[in-house]
Coordinates of C-alpha atoms and ligand atoms in Angstrom, one line a residue:
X1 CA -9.3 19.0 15.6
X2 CA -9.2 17.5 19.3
X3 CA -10.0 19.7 22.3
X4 CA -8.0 19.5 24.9
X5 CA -10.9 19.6 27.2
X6 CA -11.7 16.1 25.0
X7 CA -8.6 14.6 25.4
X8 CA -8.1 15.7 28.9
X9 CA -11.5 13.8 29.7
X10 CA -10.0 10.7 27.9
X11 CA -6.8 10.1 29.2
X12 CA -8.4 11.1 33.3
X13 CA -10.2 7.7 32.0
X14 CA -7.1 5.9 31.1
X15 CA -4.9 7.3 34.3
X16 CA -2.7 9.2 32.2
X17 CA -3.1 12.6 32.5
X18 CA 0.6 13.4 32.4
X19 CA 1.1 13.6 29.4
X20 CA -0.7 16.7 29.1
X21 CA 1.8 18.4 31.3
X22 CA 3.7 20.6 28.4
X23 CA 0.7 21.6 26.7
X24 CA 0.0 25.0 27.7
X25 CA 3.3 26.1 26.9
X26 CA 3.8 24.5 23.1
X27 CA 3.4 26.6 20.2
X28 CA 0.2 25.6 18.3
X29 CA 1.4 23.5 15.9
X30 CA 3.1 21.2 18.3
X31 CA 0.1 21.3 20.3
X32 CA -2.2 20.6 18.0
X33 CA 0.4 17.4 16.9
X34 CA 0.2 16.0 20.7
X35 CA -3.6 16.3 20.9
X36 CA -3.7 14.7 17.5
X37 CA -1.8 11.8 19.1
X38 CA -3.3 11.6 22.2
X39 CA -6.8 11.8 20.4
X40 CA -5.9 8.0 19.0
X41 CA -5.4 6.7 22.0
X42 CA -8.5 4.3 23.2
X43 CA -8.7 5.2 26.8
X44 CA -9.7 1.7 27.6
X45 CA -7.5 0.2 26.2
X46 CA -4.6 2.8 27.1
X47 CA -5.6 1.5 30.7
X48 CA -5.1 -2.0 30.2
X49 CA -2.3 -1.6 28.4
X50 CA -0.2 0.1 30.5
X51 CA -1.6 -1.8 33.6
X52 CA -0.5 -4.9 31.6
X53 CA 3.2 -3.2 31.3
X54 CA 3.7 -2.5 34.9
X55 CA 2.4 -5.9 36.1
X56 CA 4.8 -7.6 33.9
X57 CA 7.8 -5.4 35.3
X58 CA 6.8 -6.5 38.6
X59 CA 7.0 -9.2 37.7
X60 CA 10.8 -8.7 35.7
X61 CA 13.1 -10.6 34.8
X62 CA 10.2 -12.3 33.1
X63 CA 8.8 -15.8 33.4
X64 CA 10.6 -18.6 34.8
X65 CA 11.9 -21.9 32.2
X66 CA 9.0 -24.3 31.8
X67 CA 9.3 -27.3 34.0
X68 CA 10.7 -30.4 31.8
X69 CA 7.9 -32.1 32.5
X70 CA 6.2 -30.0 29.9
X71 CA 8.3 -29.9 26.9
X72 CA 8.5 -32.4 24.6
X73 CA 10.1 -32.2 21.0
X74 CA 7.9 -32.1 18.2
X75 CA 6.4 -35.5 17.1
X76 CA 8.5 -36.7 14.1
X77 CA 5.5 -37.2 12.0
X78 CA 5.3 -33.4 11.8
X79 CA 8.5 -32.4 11.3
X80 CA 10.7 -32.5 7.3
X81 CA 13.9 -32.5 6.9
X82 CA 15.5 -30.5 3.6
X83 CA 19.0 -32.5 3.8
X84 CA 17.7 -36.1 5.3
X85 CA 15.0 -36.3 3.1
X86 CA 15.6 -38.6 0.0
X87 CA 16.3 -36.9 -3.5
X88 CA 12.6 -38.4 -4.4
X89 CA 10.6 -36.9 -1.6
X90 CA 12.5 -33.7 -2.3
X91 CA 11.6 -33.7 -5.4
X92 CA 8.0 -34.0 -4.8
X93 CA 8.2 -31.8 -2.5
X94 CA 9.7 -29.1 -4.8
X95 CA 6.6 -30.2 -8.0
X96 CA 4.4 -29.5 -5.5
X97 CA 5.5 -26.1 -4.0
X98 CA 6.6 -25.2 -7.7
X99 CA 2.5 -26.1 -9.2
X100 CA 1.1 -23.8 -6.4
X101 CA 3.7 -21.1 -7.2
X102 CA 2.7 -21.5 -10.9
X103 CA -1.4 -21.5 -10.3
X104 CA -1.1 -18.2 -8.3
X105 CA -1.6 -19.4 -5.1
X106 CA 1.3 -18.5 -3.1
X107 CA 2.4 -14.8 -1.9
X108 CA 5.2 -13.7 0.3
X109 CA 4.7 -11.9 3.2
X110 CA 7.8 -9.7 5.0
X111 CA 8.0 -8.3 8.3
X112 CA 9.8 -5.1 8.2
X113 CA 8.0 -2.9 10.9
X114 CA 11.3 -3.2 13.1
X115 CA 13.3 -0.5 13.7
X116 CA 16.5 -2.2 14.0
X117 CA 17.6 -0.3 16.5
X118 CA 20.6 -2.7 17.3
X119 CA 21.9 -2.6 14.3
X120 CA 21.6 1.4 14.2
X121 CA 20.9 2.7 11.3
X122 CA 18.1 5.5 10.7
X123 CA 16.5 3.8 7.7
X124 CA 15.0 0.4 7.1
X125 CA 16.9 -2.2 7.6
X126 CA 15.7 -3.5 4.2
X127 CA 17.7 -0.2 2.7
X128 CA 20.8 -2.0 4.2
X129 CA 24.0 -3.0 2.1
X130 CA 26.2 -5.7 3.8
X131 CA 29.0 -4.8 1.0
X132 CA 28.5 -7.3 -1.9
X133 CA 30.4 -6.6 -4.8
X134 CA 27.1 -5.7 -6.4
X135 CA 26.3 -3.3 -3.6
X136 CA 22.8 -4.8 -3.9
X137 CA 20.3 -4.0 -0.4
X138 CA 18.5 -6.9 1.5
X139 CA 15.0 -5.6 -0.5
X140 CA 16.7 -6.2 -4.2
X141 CA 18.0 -9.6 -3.1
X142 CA 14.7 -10.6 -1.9
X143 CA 13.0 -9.1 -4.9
X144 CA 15.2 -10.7 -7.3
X145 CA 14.5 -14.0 -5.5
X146 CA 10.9 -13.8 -6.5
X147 CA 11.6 -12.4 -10.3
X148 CA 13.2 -15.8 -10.1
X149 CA 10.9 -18.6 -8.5
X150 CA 8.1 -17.0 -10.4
X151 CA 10.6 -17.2 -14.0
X152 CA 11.3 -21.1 -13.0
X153 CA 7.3 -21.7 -12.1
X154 CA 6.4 -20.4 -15.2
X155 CA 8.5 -22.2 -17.3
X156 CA 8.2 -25.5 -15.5
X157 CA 4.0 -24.9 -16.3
X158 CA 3.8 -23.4 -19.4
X159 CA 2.6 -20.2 -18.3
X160 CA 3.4 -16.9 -16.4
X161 CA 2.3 -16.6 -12.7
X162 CA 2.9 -14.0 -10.4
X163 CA 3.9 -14.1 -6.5
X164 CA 2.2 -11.2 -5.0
X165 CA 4.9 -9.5 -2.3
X166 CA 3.1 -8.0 0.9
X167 CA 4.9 -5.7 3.3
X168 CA 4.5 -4.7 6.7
X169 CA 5.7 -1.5 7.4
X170 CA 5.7 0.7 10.4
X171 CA 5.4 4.2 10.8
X172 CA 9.1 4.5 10.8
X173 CA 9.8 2.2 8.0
X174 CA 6.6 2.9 5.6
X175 CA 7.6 6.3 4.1
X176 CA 11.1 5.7 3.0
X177 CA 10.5 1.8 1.7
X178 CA 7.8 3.2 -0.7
X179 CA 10.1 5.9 -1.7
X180 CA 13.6 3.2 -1.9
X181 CA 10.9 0.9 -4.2
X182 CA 10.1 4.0 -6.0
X183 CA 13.5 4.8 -7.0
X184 CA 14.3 1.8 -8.0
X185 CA 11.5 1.1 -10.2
X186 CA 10.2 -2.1 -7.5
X187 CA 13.1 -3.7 -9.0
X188 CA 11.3 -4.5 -12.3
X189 CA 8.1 -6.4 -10.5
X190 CA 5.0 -4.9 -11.1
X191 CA 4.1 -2.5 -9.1
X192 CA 0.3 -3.6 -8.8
X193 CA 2.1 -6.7 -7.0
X194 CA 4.1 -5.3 -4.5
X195 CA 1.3 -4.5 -1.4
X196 CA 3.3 -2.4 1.5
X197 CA 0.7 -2.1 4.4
X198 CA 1.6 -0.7 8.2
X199 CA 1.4 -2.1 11.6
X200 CA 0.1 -0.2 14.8
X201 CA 2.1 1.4 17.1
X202 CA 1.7 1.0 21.0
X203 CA 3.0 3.4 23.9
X204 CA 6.1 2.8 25.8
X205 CA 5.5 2.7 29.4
X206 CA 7.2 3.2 32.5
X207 CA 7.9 0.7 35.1
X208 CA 5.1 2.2 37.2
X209 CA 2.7 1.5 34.3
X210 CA 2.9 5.8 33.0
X211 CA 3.5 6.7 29.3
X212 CA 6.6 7.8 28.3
X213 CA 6.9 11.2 26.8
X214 CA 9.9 10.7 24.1
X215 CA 9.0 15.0 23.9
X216 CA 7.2 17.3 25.2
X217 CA 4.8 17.3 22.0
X218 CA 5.5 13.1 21.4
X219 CA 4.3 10.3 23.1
X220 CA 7.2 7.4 22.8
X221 CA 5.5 5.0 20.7
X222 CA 7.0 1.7 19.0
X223 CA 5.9 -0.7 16.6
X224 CA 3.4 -3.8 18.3
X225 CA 5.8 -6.2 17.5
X226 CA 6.3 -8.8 14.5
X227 CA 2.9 -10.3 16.1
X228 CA 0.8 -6.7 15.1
X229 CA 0.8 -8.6 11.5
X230 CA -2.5 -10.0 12.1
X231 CA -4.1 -6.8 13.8
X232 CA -2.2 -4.8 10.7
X233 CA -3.6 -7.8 8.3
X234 CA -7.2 -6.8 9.3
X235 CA -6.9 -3.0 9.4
X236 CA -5.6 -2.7 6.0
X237 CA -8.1 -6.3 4.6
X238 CA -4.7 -8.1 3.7
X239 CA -6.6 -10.9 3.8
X240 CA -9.4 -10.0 1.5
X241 CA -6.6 -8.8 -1.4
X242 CA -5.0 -12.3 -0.9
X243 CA -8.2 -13.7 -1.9
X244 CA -9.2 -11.5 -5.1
X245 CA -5.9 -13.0 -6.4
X246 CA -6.7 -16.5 -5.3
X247 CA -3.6 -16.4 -2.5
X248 CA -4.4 -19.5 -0.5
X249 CA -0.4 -20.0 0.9
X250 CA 1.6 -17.5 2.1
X251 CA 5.3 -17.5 3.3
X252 CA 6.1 -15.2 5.7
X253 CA 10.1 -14.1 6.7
X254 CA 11.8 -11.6 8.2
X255 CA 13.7 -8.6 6.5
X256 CA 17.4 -9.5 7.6
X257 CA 18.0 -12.8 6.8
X258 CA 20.0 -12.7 3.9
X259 CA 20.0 -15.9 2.8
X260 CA 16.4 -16.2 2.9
X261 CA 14.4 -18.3 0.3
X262 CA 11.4 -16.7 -0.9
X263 CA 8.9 -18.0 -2.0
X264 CA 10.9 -21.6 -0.6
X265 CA 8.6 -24.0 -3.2
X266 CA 10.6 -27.2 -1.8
X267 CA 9.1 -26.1 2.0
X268 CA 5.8 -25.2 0.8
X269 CA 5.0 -27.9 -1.0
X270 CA 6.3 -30.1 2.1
X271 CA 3.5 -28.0 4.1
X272 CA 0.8 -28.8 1.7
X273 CA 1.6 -32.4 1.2
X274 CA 1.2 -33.0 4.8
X275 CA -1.9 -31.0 4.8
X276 CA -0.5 -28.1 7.1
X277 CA -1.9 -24.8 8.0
X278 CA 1.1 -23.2 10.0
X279 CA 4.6 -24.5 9.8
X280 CA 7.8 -23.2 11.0
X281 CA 11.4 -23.6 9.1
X282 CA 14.1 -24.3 11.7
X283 CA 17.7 -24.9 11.6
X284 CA 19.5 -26.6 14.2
X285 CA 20.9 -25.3 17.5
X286 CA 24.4 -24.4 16.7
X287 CA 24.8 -25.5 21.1
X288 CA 22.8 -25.6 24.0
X289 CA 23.2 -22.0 25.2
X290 CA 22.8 -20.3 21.7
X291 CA 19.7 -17.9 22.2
X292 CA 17.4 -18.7 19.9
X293 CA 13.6 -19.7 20.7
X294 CA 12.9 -23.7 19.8
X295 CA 10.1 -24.8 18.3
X296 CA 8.6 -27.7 20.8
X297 CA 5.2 -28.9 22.6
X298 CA 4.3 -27.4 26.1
X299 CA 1.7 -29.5 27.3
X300 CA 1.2 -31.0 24.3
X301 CA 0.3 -28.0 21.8
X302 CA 3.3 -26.5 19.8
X303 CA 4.9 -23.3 20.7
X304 CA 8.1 -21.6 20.2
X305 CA 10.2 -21.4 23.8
X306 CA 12.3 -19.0 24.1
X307 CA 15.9 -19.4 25.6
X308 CA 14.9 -17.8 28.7
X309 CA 12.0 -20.3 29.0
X310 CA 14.0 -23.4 28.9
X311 CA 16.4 -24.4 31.9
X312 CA 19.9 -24.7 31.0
X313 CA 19.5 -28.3 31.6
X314 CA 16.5 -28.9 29.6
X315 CA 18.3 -27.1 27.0
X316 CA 21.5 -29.3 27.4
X317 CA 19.6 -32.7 26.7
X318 CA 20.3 -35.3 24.4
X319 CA 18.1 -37.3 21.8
X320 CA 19.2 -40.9 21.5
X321 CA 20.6 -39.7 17.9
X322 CA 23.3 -37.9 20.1
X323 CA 22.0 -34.8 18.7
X324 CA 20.3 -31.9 21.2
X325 CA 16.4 -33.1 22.1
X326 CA 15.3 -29.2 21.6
X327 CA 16.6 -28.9 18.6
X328 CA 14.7 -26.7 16.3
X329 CA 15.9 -23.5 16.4
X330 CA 13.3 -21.2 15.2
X331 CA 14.1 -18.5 12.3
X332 CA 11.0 -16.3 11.6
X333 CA 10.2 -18.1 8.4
X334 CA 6.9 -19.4 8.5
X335 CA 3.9 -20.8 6.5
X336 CA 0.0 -19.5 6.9
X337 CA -2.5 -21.1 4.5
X338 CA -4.8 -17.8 3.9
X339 CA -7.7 -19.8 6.1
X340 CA -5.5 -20.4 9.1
X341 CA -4.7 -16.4 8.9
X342 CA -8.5 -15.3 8.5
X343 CA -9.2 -17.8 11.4
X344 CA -6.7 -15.9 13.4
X345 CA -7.7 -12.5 12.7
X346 CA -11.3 -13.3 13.2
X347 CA -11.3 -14.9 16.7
X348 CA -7.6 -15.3 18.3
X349 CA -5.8 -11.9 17.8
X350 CA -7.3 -10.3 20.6
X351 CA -6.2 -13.6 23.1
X352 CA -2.3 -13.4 22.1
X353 CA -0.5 -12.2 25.4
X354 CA 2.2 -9.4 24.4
X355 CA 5.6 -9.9 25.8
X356 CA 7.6 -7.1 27.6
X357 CA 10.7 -6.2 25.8
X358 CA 13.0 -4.1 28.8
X359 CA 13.9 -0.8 26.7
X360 CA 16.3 2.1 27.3
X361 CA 13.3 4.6 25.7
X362 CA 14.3 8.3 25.5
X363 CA 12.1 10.7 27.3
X364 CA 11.2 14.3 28.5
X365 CA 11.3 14.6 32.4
X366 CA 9.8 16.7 34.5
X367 CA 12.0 20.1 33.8
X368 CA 11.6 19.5 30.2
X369 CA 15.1 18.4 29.6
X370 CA 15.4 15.4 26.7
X371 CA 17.0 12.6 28.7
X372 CA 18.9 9.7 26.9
X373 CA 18.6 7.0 29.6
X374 CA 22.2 4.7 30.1
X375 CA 19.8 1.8 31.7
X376 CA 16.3 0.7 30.7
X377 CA 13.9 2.9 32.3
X378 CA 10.8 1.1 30.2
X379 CA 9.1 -1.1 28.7
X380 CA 7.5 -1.5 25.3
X381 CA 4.7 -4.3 24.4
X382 CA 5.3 -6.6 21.8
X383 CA 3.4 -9.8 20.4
X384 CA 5.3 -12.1 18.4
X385 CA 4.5 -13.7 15.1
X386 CA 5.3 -17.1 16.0
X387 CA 2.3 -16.7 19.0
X388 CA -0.4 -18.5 16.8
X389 CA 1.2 -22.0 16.7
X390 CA -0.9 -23.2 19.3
X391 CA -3.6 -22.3 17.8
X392 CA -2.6 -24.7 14.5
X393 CA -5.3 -27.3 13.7
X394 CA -2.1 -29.4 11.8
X395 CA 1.5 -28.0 12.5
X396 CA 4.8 -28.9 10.6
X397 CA 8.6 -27.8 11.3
X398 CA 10.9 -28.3 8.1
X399 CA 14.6 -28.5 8.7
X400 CA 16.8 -26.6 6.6
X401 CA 20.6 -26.3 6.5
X402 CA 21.8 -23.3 8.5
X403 CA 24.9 -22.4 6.0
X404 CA 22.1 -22.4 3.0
X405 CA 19.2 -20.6 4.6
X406 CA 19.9 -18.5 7.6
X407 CA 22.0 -15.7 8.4
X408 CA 20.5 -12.8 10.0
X409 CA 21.8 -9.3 9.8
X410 CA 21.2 -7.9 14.0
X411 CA 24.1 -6.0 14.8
X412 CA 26.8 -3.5 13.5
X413 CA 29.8 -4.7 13.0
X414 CA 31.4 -4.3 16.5
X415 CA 29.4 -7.2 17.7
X416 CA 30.8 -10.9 17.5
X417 CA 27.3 -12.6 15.6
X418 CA 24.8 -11.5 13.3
X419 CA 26.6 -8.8 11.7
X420 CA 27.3 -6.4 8.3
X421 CA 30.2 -9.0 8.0
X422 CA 28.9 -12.0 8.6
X423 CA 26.0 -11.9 6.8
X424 CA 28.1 -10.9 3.8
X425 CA 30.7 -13.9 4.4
X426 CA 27.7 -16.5 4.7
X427 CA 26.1 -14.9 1.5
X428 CA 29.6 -15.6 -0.6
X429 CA 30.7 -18.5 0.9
X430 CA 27.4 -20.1 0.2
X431 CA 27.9 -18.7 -3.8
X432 CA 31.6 -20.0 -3.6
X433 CA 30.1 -23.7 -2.8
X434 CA 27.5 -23.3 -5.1
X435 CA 30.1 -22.7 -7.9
X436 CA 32.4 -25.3 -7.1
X437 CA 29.7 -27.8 -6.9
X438 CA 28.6 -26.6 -10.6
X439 CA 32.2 -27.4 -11.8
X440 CA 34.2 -24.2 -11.8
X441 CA 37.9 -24.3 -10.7
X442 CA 39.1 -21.0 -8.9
X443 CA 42.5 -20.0 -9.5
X444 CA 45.2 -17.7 -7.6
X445 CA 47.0 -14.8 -9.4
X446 CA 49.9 -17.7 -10.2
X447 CA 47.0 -20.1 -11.7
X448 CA 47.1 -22.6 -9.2
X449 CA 43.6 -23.7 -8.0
X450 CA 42.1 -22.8 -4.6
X451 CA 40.7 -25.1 -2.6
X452 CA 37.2 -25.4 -1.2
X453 CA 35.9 -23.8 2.0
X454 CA 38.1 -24.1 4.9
X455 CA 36.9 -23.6 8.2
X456 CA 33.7 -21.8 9.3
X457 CA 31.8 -19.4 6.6
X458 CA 31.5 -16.8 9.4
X459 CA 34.5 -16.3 10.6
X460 CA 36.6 -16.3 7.1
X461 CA 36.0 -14.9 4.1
X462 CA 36.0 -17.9 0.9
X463 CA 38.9 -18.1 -0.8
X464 CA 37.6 -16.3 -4.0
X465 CA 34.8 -13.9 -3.8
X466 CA 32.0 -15.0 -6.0
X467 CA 28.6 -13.2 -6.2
X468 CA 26.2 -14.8 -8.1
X469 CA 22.7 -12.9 -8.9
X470 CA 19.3 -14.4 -7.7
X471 CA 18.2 -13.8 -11.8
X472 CA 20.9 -16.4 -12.3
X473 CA 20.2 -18.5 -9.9
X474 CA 18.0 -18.7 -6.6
X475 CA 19.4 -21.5 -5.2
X476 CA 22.2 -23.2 -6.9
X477 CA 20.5 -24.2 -9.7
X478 CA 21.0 -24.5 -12.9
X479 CA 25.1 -23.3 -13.1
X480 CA 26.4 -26.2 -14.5
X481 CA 26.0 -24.3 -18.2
X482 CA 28.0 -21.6 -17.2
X483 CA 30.4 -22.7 -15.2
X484 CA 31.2 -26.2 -15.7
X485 CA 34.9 -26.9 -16.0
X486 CA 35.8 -23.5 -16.7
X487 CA 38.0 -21.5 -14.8
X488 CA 37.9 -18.6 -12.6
X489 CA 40.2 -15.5 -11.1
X490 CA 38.5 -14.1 -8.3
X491 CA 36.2 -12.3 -8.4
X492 CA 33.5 -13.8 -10.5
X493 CA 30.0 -11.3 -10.3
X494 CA 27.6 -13.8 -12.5
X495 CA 24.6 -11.5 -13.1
X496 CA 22.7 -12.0 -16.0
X497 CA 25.0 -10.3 -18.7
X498 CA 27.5 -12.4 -17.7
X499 CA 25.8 -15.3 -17.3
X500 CA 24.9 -14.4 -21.2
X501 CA 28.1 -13.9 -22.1
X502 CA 30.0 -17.3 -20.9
X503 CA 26.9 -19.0 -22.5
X504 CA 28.2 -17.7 -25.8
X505 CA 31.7 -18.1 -25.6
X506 CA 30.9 -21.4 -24.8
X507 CA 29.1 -22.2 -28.0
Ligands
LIG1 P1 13.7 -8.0 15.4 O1 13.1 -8.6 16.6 O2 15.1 -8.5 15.1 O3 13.7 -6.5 15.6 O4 12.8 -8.2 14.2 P2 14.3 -5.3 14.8 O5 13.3 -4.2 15.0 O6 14.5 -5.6 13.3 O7 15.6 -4.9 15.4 P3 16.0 -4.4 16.9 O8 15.5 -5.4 17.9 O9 15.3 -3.0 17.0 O10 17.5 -4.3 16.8 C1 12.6 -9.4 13.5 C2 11.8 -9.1 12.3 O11 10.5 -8.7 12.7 C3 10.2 -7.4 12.1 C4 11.6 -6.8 11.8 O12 11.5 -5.9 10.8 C5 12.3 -8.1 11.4 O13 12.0 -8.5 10.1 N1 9.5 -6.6 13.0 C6 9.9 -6.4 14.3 C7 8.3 -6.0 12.6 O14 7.9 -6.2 11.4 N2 7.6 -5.2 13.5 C8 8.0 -5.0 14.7 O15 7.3 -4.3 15.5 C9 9.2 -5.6 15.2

C-alpha cells in the first residue's frame, strides 16, 4: 500500500500537494483509496501536465483561425467520392474492400471512452436506445452490421472470415459494456472476437494549473480523449493481437453515429486501391458556420481544422463548382493500415499536443463542501484521434452522403441537432428510401399509397415507419426479393423472420 509519507514526497515534486489536504481526517478505507490514486500519478509528468493546462487557459479562448494563406483543400487526387464516383469504380472499390474483409485482414475499431456527458445519461452511450421499433441499442446495430459484412464476405469468397471488433473503453464505460455484451450473449459474435480494452485517464485541472478534487478521497479525473487510443493501443498490445490474426486494415468510428458503416468495404477498398495508410470519411458542410472540423492542408500537410480555427470568411469561400472550398466535414470515421498505427505508437504519440476542453468539473473546496460549479471552473486535457493525419506518408478523404452515413447522437432531446430524435428519424427515413427504392409501395389505412420523403429526414418523421435489420440488410442491399412490388401498411419491422417469411409467401 502507498505511504503517505511516499506520496506526500511525490506530489511536493509535481507542485500538488493539495490534494492531500482531507487526508487525515478520512476513514481508512477512503484513505487508503486516495493514496492508491495519488500513488499512479507520475510526478513528472503530473507537473507538465498541469503546467500545460494553465498555460493554455492563459491563453483561453484558444488559438486564433489559421491565416488563409495556409489552408488549402485537399488535392483532388486524394480525395473519393461514394456518389460521384461511376458505378464501375464503385464497384471495384467494393471487390476490393469485400476480398480484404473475406482474407481476414480488416477489424473495426470503436471509440467509446466518452462519457457523453451532453447527452446525460449514466451509462455508455453505446447502451443508448434512440426508440426504434426494435428497441435495439447503438452496440446491437453496430454488431449486427458486422454479423452482416462478414455473412456477405464470406459468401462472395467461398469461405467464412471474421472481423475482429476492438473497443476502447474508459474507466467509466469498461465495466458495464462488458457486462451489456454479457447479457446479451455479444449479440451472437464470438466472444474470442470482440477485444474491449481501456484508455488512461488524466486529471482535471484548474485554471491556475492545481488538480481538482471531484472529493475529498477522489481526484477529478477524465478520459485522455478519443486521441488516448494509441497510448491505450500500446498499453494493452492492441497492435500485437491485430497482428496474430493477420489485421493489416482497421476502421475506426465513433460510438454514436447511428448510421455508421462498419466495416465500410466500398471505403476501404478505396483506401487500399490508392495505396493509403490513413484516410478520413467526410460528408459535406451542411453551411459555412456548421461546427464541424474540415479535413484540409495547413502548410501543406493534412490536418483536420476545427471551426474555431478557420475565419468565418475562410469558411464562407467558394470553389469554382459553386460548392464551399472547405468542404469536408470530418465525422470520426477513419482508416489506419496496422503499420501506420504501430508507426504512431512507436515514435509520434508522445509529440501529439492535447487540446484544452473548458469544463464545468465538480469539486470539493476548501470547507469540504461538494460544489457543482454553474460556469467552467476547469480544464481537462484531451488529444484527438484525427491528430496523426500529419503524420500520414499517403492520405485520402472519401466522400460519403450525409443522409446514408452520418447522424450522430450528442444531445438529449431538448437540443435542436444531434439528438434521441433525430438520430432515430435519419435511421428510418434512410430504411423508408431504402424500401421504396427496392420496389415496395406504402399504403395509408384507406390503401392509398404514400409518397416518398418529403422534406428534410430530420425534422420529419417518413411517412411510414420502416425498420429494417442490419441481418437483412447492411446497406440497402439485396431487398428487391422481399419487397419488390409488394405492398406495405406501416409499420414494416423486416428482421430476419420476416424477411423469411415474405420470401415464402412469395414462392
Ligand atoms: P465526443 O467528443 O462526442 O465525447 O466523443 P463524448 O464523451 O461521447 O460526449 P460528451 O462530449 O461528454 O457529451 C466522440 C467519440 O469519441 C469517444 C466517444 O465515446 C465517442 O465515440 N471518446 C471520447 C473516447 O473514446 N474517449 C474519450 O476520452 C472521449
Amino acid at each position: 500500500m502507498a505511504s503517505e509519507r511516499a506520496v506526500r514526497g511525490r506530489l511536493q515534486r509535481a507542485g500538488q500537494e493539495h490534494l492531500l489536504r482531507f487526508c487525515a481526517e478520512l476513514a481508512p478505507g477512503p484513505r487508503a483509496a486516495l493514496l492508491a490514486e495519488l500513488a499512479e500519478l507520475e510526478p513528472d509528468a503530473l507537473r507538465e501536465h498541469c503546467r500545460r493546462a494553465a498555460a493554455a487557459s492563459a491563453r483561453a479562448p484558444g488559438p486564433p483561425p489559421f491565416p488563409a494563406a495556409r489552408l488549402r483543400p485537399l488535392p483532388p487526387e486524394c480525395v473519393g467520392s461514394a456518389s460521384r464516383a461511376d458505378p464501375e469504380t464503385r464497384r471495384r472499390w467494393e471487390d476490393e474492400g469485400f476480398r480484404q474483409i473475406a482474407l481476414n485482414k480488416v477489424a473495426v475499431l470503436l471509440l467509446a471512452g466518452g462519457q457523453g456527458t451532453r447527452l446525460g445519461v449514466t451509462y455508455p452511450k453505446g447502451m443508448y436506445r434512440v426508440g426504434l421499433p426494435s428497441q435495439k441499442t447503438l452496440y446491437q446495430l453496430q454488431a449486427e452490421r458486422i454479423r452482416r459484412v462478414e455473412q456477405l464476405a464470406s459468401e462472395r469468397h467461398g469461405s467464412p472470415c471474421t472481423v475482429p471488433w476492438y473497443i476502447m473503453t474508459s474507466e467509466f464505460t469498461l465495466g458495464p459494456t462488458a457486462e451489456f455484451f454479457k447479457e446479451h450473449n455479444f449479440f451472437r459474435l464470438d466472444p474470442a472476437n470482440v477485444v474491449m480494452f481501456e484508455q488512461r485517464l488524466l486529471p482535471a485541472v484548474s485554471f491556475d494549473g492545481r488538480v481538482i478534487l471531484e472529493r475529498k478521497d477522489k481526484v477529478a479525473m477524465a478520459p485522455d480523449g478519443n486521441g488516448g487510443l494509441y497510448q491505450a493501443l500500446a498499453d494493452h498490445q492492441v497492435l500485437e493481437d491485430m497482428a496474430r490474426r493477420g489485421v493489416e486494415l482497421v476502421h475506426v468510428y465513433c460510438v454514436d453515429n447511428i448510421l455508421v458503416r462498419l466495416p465500410d468495404p466500398v471505403f476501404l477498398g478505396f483506401c487500399v486501391l490508392q495505396g493509403a495508410d490513413c484516410g478520413a470519411k467526410v460528408v459535406g458542410k451542411a453551411c459555412p458556420e456548421e461546427p464541424v472540423g474540415v479535413v484540409c492542408q495547413v502548410d501543406g500537410v493534412p490536418q483536420v481544422v476545427e471551426y474555431s480555427e478557420i475565419s468565418p470568411q475562410t469558411a464562407s469561400q467558394r470553389a469554382p463548382d459553386g460548392g464551399l472550398l472547405y468542404n469536408a466535414g470530418n465525422i470520426c470515421n477513419h482508416f489506419f493500415t496496422r503499420g501506420f498505427l504501430q508507426t504512431i505508437c512507436r515514435e509520434f504519440e508522445p509529440l501529439l499536443e492535447p487540446h484544452v476542453a473548458v469544463k464545468k468539473v465538480p469539486y470539493v473546496d476548501e470547507e469540504g463542501n461538494l460544489v457543482k460549479p454553474l460556469k467552467p471552473n476547469g480544464i481537462k486535457m484531451e488529444k484527438f484521434v484525427f491528430d496523426v493525419f500529419p503524420f500520414a506518408k499517403n492520405f485520402v478523404a472519401f466522400e460519403v452522403p450525409r443522409e446514408e452515413e452520418f447522424s450522430p447522437l450528442k444531445n438529449a432531446d431538448s437540443a435542436a441537432r444531434d439528438t434521441p430524435t433525430t438520430a432515430r428519424r435519419a435511421l428510418l427515413a434512410q430504411h423508408y428510401r431504402w424500401a421504396l427504392r427496392a420496389g415496395a409501395h406504402f399504403l395509408d389505412v384507406h390503401g392509398a399509397q404514400l409518397p416518398e420523403l418529403p422534406g428534410l429526414p430530420e425534422t420529419e418523421d417518413p411517412p411510414a415507419i420502416c425498420e429494417i435489420s442490419p441481418l437483412v440488410s447492411y446497406s440497402g442491399e439485396g431487398l428487391e426479393m422481399y419487397l419488390h412490388e409488394r405492398e406495405f401498411q406501416s409499420p414494416l419491422i423486416l428482421d430476419v423472420d420476416q424477411a423469411r417469411a415474405l420470401l415464402l409467401q412469395g414462392s
